[in-house]
Amino acid sequence: MENFDWKNLPFGYYKTDYNVRCYFRDGKWGPLEVTDSEYISIHMAATALHYGQEAFEGLKAYRGKDGRIRLFRWEENARRLIHSARGIYMAEVPVELFKEAVFKAVKLNEKYVPPYGTGASLYIRPLLIGSGAEVGVKPSPEYIFLVFVTPVGPYFKDGIKPVNMMISRDFDRAAPQGTGTFKVGGNYAASLRALMAAKDSGYATAIFLDAKEKKYIDECGPANFFGIKNNTYVTPKSESILNSITNMSLIKVAEDMGMRTERRRVPVEELAEFEEAGACGTAAVITPIAKIFDPGTGKVYEFCKNGNPGPVTLKLYKKITGIQYGEEEDPYGWTTVIE
Ligand code: PLP
Ligand code: COI
């Protein structure tokens, strides 16, 4: 991997050497298999293709300052995949199987874990799909669980540089009591109209409002929203958003930095009161928000007037990435070194 341009990696797919797979048949998971093929062969009537029986996860492996490779809170991803599987009636991937597959996929592709200091990391994508043939709407009897990895740069291309976002007034991502808390492909398909509308208007992504009342901030593209005011970290409570592991971690870190934290409904108008705002997630890491445009009211909310991230956002970013890259003590036991 000499001469590889790690510093300019996009958040995209880059072929690595191996991926791992496991098949659920006759009511049980089979052995883990390793392959170098980038393709899967599935029945044309597979439930994943027709009825969206598909869930995925996203986590990263980080090359530390000490050269070692760390995973961040992988058990939480394993648990969330179980939550997603239950949500759309798929076979659950046991935590141990998830662990074995993720660790193996990273280990086998160790050379693709970007060097420390490049700002890049190895993105791990576990995927669970219904592979059995059905034509009626019902859960598949068979599933494929696979894990591939790919080296990535930051999702929003300038890393910690603030981006502009647009509130989606025309399209919803997920309904209350719908599938919003599950990491299932359908939610991302549902987000595309809003995303493309935002992009076409020159914004990095769309911010979704609660689908019922259209009053409260819900999801921030492929990330959770947070706002900072009066030494308080505020993040939406909603029954239609993904429970972000990054957000959960930031809440803890913020508390330990002496901030107050609030997980509650966040009305759109409150945007005017935040000193700083951002999006957080595995891919997004912490992306500061410069401006939010609300086409419903024509209002523009500004957070970073000089084009730089705010001091609290920066402090949180340094702390969380410091733990992930092994620069800081990990008093929470969130990281696991892959030996
Ligand atoms: N919200 C959505 C819709 C996402 O796709 C993601 C990414 O996983 C997140 C939030 C952030 O979650 P996490 O911090 O667990 O990656
Ligand atoms: C992640 O942060 O892992 C995500 O899933 C975002 C992804 C949809 C690009």
XYZ file of C-alpha atoms and ligand atoms in Angstrom:
364
model
C 0.000 0.000 0.000
C 2.931 2.275 -0.579
C 2.164 5.518 -2.425
C -1.508 5.135 -1.578
C -3.191 8.522 -1.258
C -4.756 7.920 2.182
C -5.266 11.598 2.854
C -7.627 12.121 -0.074
C -9.760 9.022 0.306
C -13.433 9.690 -0.339
C -16.189 8.013 1.669
C -16.748 5.346 -0.957
C -16.179 1.748 -1.921
C -12.633 0.584 -2.448
C -11.948 -3.084 -3.093
C -10.128 -4.954 -0.338
C -8.919 -8.551 -0.367
C -11.538 -10.560 1.498
C -15.020 -10.509 2.957
C -16.682 -12.966 5.286
C -20.096 -14.582 5.014
C -22.415 -16.801 6.911
C -25.655 -18.487 5.844
C -28.768 -19.075 7.914
C -30.587 -22.187 6.726
C -32.858 -24.730 8.391
C -33.178 -22.515 11.425
C -29.463 -22.106 12.167
C -26.330 -20.226 11.230
C -23.645 -22.179 9.390
C -19.868 -21.700 9.567
C -18.186 -18.429 8.705
C -16.754 -18.446 5.188
C -14.032 -16.269 3.742
C -14.095 -15.226 0.097
C -12.341 -12.848 -2.245
C -15.425 -12.441 -4.418
C -17.186 -9.087 -4.332
C -20.410 -10.655 -5.530
C -23.218 -12.600 -3.947
C -25.449 -14.957 -5.814
C -29.020 -14.831 -4.589
C -32.401 -16.059 -5.739
C -34.342 -13.567 -7.837
C -37.304 -13.933 -5.480
C -35.225 -13.205 -2.344
C -37.200 -11.151 0.185
C -34.360 -8.607 0.413
C -34.926 -7.645 -3.205
C -38.703 -7.417 -3.143
C -39.800 -6.592 0.345
C -36.763 -4.867 1.773
C -35.720 -7.489 4.307
C -32.297 -5.928 4.697
C -30.420 -4.347 7.573
C -26.857 -3.162 7.884
C -24.380 -1.696 10.320
C -21.500 0.714 10.093
C -18.464 0.871 12.356
C -14.822 1.686 11.911
C -11.382 0.314 12.654
C -8.807 2.983 13.523
C -5.029 2.750 13.287
C -3.763 4.233 16.508
C -0.826 6.415 17.302
C 0.778 3.233 18.672
C 0.195 1.419 15.342
C -2.460 -0.838 16.859
C -5.918 -1.278 15.353
C -8.919 -0.377 17.477
C -12.639 -0.905 17.092
C -15.051 1.502 18.759
C -17.973 0.035 20.737
C -18.531 -2.885 18.354
C -20.914 -4.580 20.820
C -23.335 -1.702 20.399
C -23.396 -2.310 16.647
C -23.976 -6.013 17.263
C -26.905 -5.172 19.541
C -28.358 -2.685 17.112
C -28.239 -5.252 14.289
C -30.276 -7.557 16.511
C -32.735 -4.706 17.132
C -32.985 -4.115 13.357
C -33.377 -7.839 12.630
C -36.223 -8.063 15.137
C -37.791 -4.957 13.648
C -38.224 -6.503 10.220
C -38.507 -10.150 11.229
C -35.118 -11.436 10.160
C -32.938 -14.082 11.770
C -30.823 -12.459 14.479
C -27.039 -12.500 14.242
C -25.708 -13.575 17.646
C -23.237 -11.109 19.216
C -20.445 -13.716 19.117
C -20.954 -14.393 15.405
C -20.994 -10.654 14.714
C -17.755 -10.273 16.627
C -16.045 -13.151 14.888
C -17.073 -11.898 11.430
C -16.073 -8.281 12.077
C -12.732 -9.128 13.667
C -11.923 -11.593 10.898
C -12.811 -9.148 8.122
C -10.559 -6.485 9.666
C -7.696 -8.854 10.362
C -7.744 -10.294 6.841
C -7.641 -6.797 5.369
C -5.247 -5.295 7.890
C -3.158 -3.620 5.238
C -6.120 -1.454 4.265
C -6.447 0.104 7.725
C -5.223 3.619 6.942
C -2.072 4.834 8.688
C -2.376 7.008 11.781
C -2.518 10.707 11.064
C -4.194 10.514 7.666
C -7.689 11.192 9.021
C -8.885 8.025 7.292
C -10.139 4.757 8.771
C -11.382 1.341 7.737
C -15.163 1.358 7.421
C -16.776 -1.954 8.324
C -20.087 -2.798 6.751
C -21.987 -5.776 8.197
C -25.016 -6.665 6.085
C -27.954 -8.976 6.779
C -30.377 -9.909 4.000
C -33.340 -12.209 3.508
C -32.218 -14.592 0.793
C -35.067 -17.091 0.654
C -37.485 -17.098 -2.283
C -40.959 -15.811 -1.437
C -43.628 -14.083 -3.448
C -46.113 -13.493 -0.676
C -45.179 -10.835 1.856
C -43.623 -12.847 4.659
C -40.258 -13.230 6.384
C -37.649 -15.264 4.553
C -36.643 -18.674 5.945
C -33.025 -18.027 4.867
C -30.530 -15.219 5.445
C -27.047 -14.149 4.455
C -24.884 -12.231 6.906
C -21.774 -10.727 5.408
C -19.101 -8.268 6.437
C -16.950 -6.292 4.058
C -14.528 -3.484 4.795
C -13.338 -0.512 2.807
C -10.902 2.302 3.635
C -12.651 5.677 3.832
C -12.117 9.338 4.407
C -14.676 11.561 6.140
C -18.287 11.371 4.897
C -18.649 15.110 4.478
C -15.622 15.776 2.448
C -13.852 18.479 4.345
C -13.643 16.579 7.615
C -14.194 18.942 10.495
C -15.121 21.823 8.186
C -18.648 23.140 8.728
C -21.265 22.325 6.081
C -24.655 23.768 5.162
C -27.833 21.739 5.500
C -31.424 22.156 4.398
C -34.538 21.146 6.287
C -36.733 18.764 4.322
C -40.264 20.153 4.280
C -41.531 17.984 1.429
C -40.332 14.521 2.315
C -40.190 12.404 5.469
C -37.674 9.717 6.300
C -39.607 7.546 8.742
C -42.907 7.609 10.587
C -43.383 7.435 14.344
C -43.971 3.742 15.083
C -42.393 2.990 11.703
C -38.915 1.689 10.948
C -36.868 4.781 11.857
C -35.039 3.168 14.771
C -33.922 0.230 12.640
C -30.907 0.490 10.386
C -32.755 -0.896 7.381
C -32.224 -0.035 3.729
C -35.785 1.208 3.278
C -35.102 4.230 5.473
C -32.217 5.237 3.242
C -34.295 4.732 0.085
C -36.947 6.934 1.703
C -34.339 9.608 2.421
C -33.110 9.941 -1.164
C -35.687 12.432 -2.467
C -34.919 14.821 0.380
C -31.185 14.259 0.046
C -31.160 14.951 -3.684
C -33.395 18.004 -3.258
C -30.940 19.352 -0.671
C -27.932 18.570 -2.871
C -29.556 20.138 -5.921
C -29.963 23.311 -3.883
C -26.297 23.244 -2.877
C -26.588 21.735 0.620
C -24.549 18.844 2.012
C -27.583 16.965 3.280
C -31.195 17.163 4.407
C -32.447 17.508 7.951
C -35.643 15.567 8.584
C -38.418 16.756 10.854
C -40.706 14.536 12.882
C -43.188 13.152 10.357
C -46.266 13.631 12.524
C -46.159 17.287 13.506
C -43.321 18.614 11.374
C -42.229 20.709 14.317
C -39.216 18.938 15.754
C -35.744 18.061 14.464
C -35.448 14.344 13.813
C -32.514 13.012 11.834
C -29.653 14.864 10.208
C -29.044 13.009 6.932
C -27.148 9.825 7.872
C -26.407 11.150 11.358
C -27.997 12.445 14.575
C -28.325 16.154 15.315
C -26.915 18.001 18.305
C -27.015 21.640 19.339
C -24.986 23.462 21.968
C -26.226 26.323 24.134
C -25.425 27.540 27.653
C -22.933 24.746 28.248
C -25.643 22.204 27.366
C -25.535 19.442 24.759
C -29.028 19.050 23.309
C -30.029 16.177 21.040
C -33.422 15.039 19.744
C -35.499 12.391 21.429
C -37.687 10.756 18.840
C -39.231 7.402 18.089
C -38.218 7.597 14.446
C -34.441 8.103 14.570
C -31.517 5.740 14.739
C -29.992 5.502 18.172
C -26.513 6.726 17.234
C -23.617 5.137 19.080
C -21.522 8.232 18.413
C -24.228 10.427 19.931
C -24.545 8.141 22.956
C -20.789 8.450 23.435
C -20.781 12.230 22.997
C -23.456 12.571 25.674
C -21.195 10.740 28.106
C -18.104 12.689 27.079
C -19.980 16.006 27.320
C -21.200 15.124 30.821
C -17.694 14.239 31.889
C -16.489 17.570 30.517
C -18.879 19.284 32.903
C -21.651 20.023 30.425
C -25.333 19.446 30.943
C -26.970 17.108 28.447
C -30.570 16.952 27.310
C -32.205 14.353 25.116
C -35.609 15.802 24.319
C -37.729 17.113 21.503
C -35.995 19.974 19.708
C -38.376 22.444 18.031
C -37.154 23.928 14.740
C -37.351 27.480 16.138
C -34.895 26.534 18.861
C -32.215 26.451 16.157
C -32.075 30.230 16.602
C -30.830 29.712 20.172
C -27.976 27.290 19.559
C -24.452 28.647 19.663
C -23.187 25.602 17.785
C -24.774 22.706 15.940
C -23.532 19.513 14.374
C -24.236 16.075 12.969
C -22.728 12.984 14.541
C -22.326 9.402 13.399
C -19.749 6.810 12.468
C -19.420 8.089 8.916
C -20.077 11.751 9.716
C -17.867 11.591 12.862
C -18.713 15.103 14.077
C -19.637 17.396 11.248
C -20.171 20.990 12.349
C -23.124 22.741 10.750
C -22.451 26.230 9.406
C -26.007 27.079 8.309
C -29.417 25.485 8.202
C -31.952 26.713 5.656
C -35.621 26.109 6.335
C -37.542 26.378 3.040
C -40.793 26.242 5.045
C -40.207 29.643 6.625
C -37.358 30.975 4.503
C -35.253 31.316 7.658
C -31.520 30.692 7.723
C -29.972 29.655 11.037
C -26.252 30.369 11.289
C -23.860 28.689 13.675
C -20.320 29.291 12.477
C -19.967 32.818 11.282
C -16.245 32.668 10.502
C -16.335 29.281 8.722
C -14.697 27.457 11.629
C -16.163 24.886 14.001
C -17.231 26.224 17.388
C -15.075 25.581 20.478
C -17.362 22.991 22.088
C -17.777 21.026 18.860
C -14.026 21.029 18.441
C -13.457 19.893 22.010
C -15.931 17.026 21.629
C -14.397 16.076 18.281
C -10.898 15.974 19.743
C -12.008 13.892 22.688
C -13.958 11.290 20.748
C -11.443 10.902 17.909
C -8.650 10.949 20.500
C -10.185 7.878 22.129
C -10.809 6.183 18.765
C -7.226 6.696 17.570
C -5.712 5.746 20.914
C -4.315 9.241 21.557
C -6.304 9.609 24.755
C -7.036 7.382 27.699
C -10.202 5.369 27.185
C -11.710 5.430 30.662
C -14.976 4.002 29.322
C -13.578 0.787 27.856
C -15.081 1.696 24.482
C -12.196 0.553 22.330
C -11.057 -2.994 21.588
C -7.618 -3.613 20.173
C -7.551 -6.206 17.407
C -4.514 -8.357 18.014
N -28.593 8.238 11.906
C -28.566 7.590 10.729
C -29.763 7.656 9.844
C -27.429 6.861 10.346
O -27.373 6.238 9.178
C -26.322 6.828 11.225
C -25.144 6.050 10.881
O -24.958 4.965 11.324
C -26.404 7.525 12.442
C -27.551 8.215 12.746
C -25.261 7.524 13.393
O -25.182 6.342 14.113
P -23.778 5.814 14.677
O -23.212 6.901 15.498
O -24.151 4.641 15.486
O -22.964 5.492 13.493
C -22.700 5.240 9.264
O -22.382 6.284 9.807
O -22.172 4.166 9.504
C -23.741 5.193 8.273
O -24.422 4.228 8.213
C -23.891 6.240 7.317
C -24.011 5.602 5.962
C -25.426 5.365 5.613
C -23.258 6.317 4.935
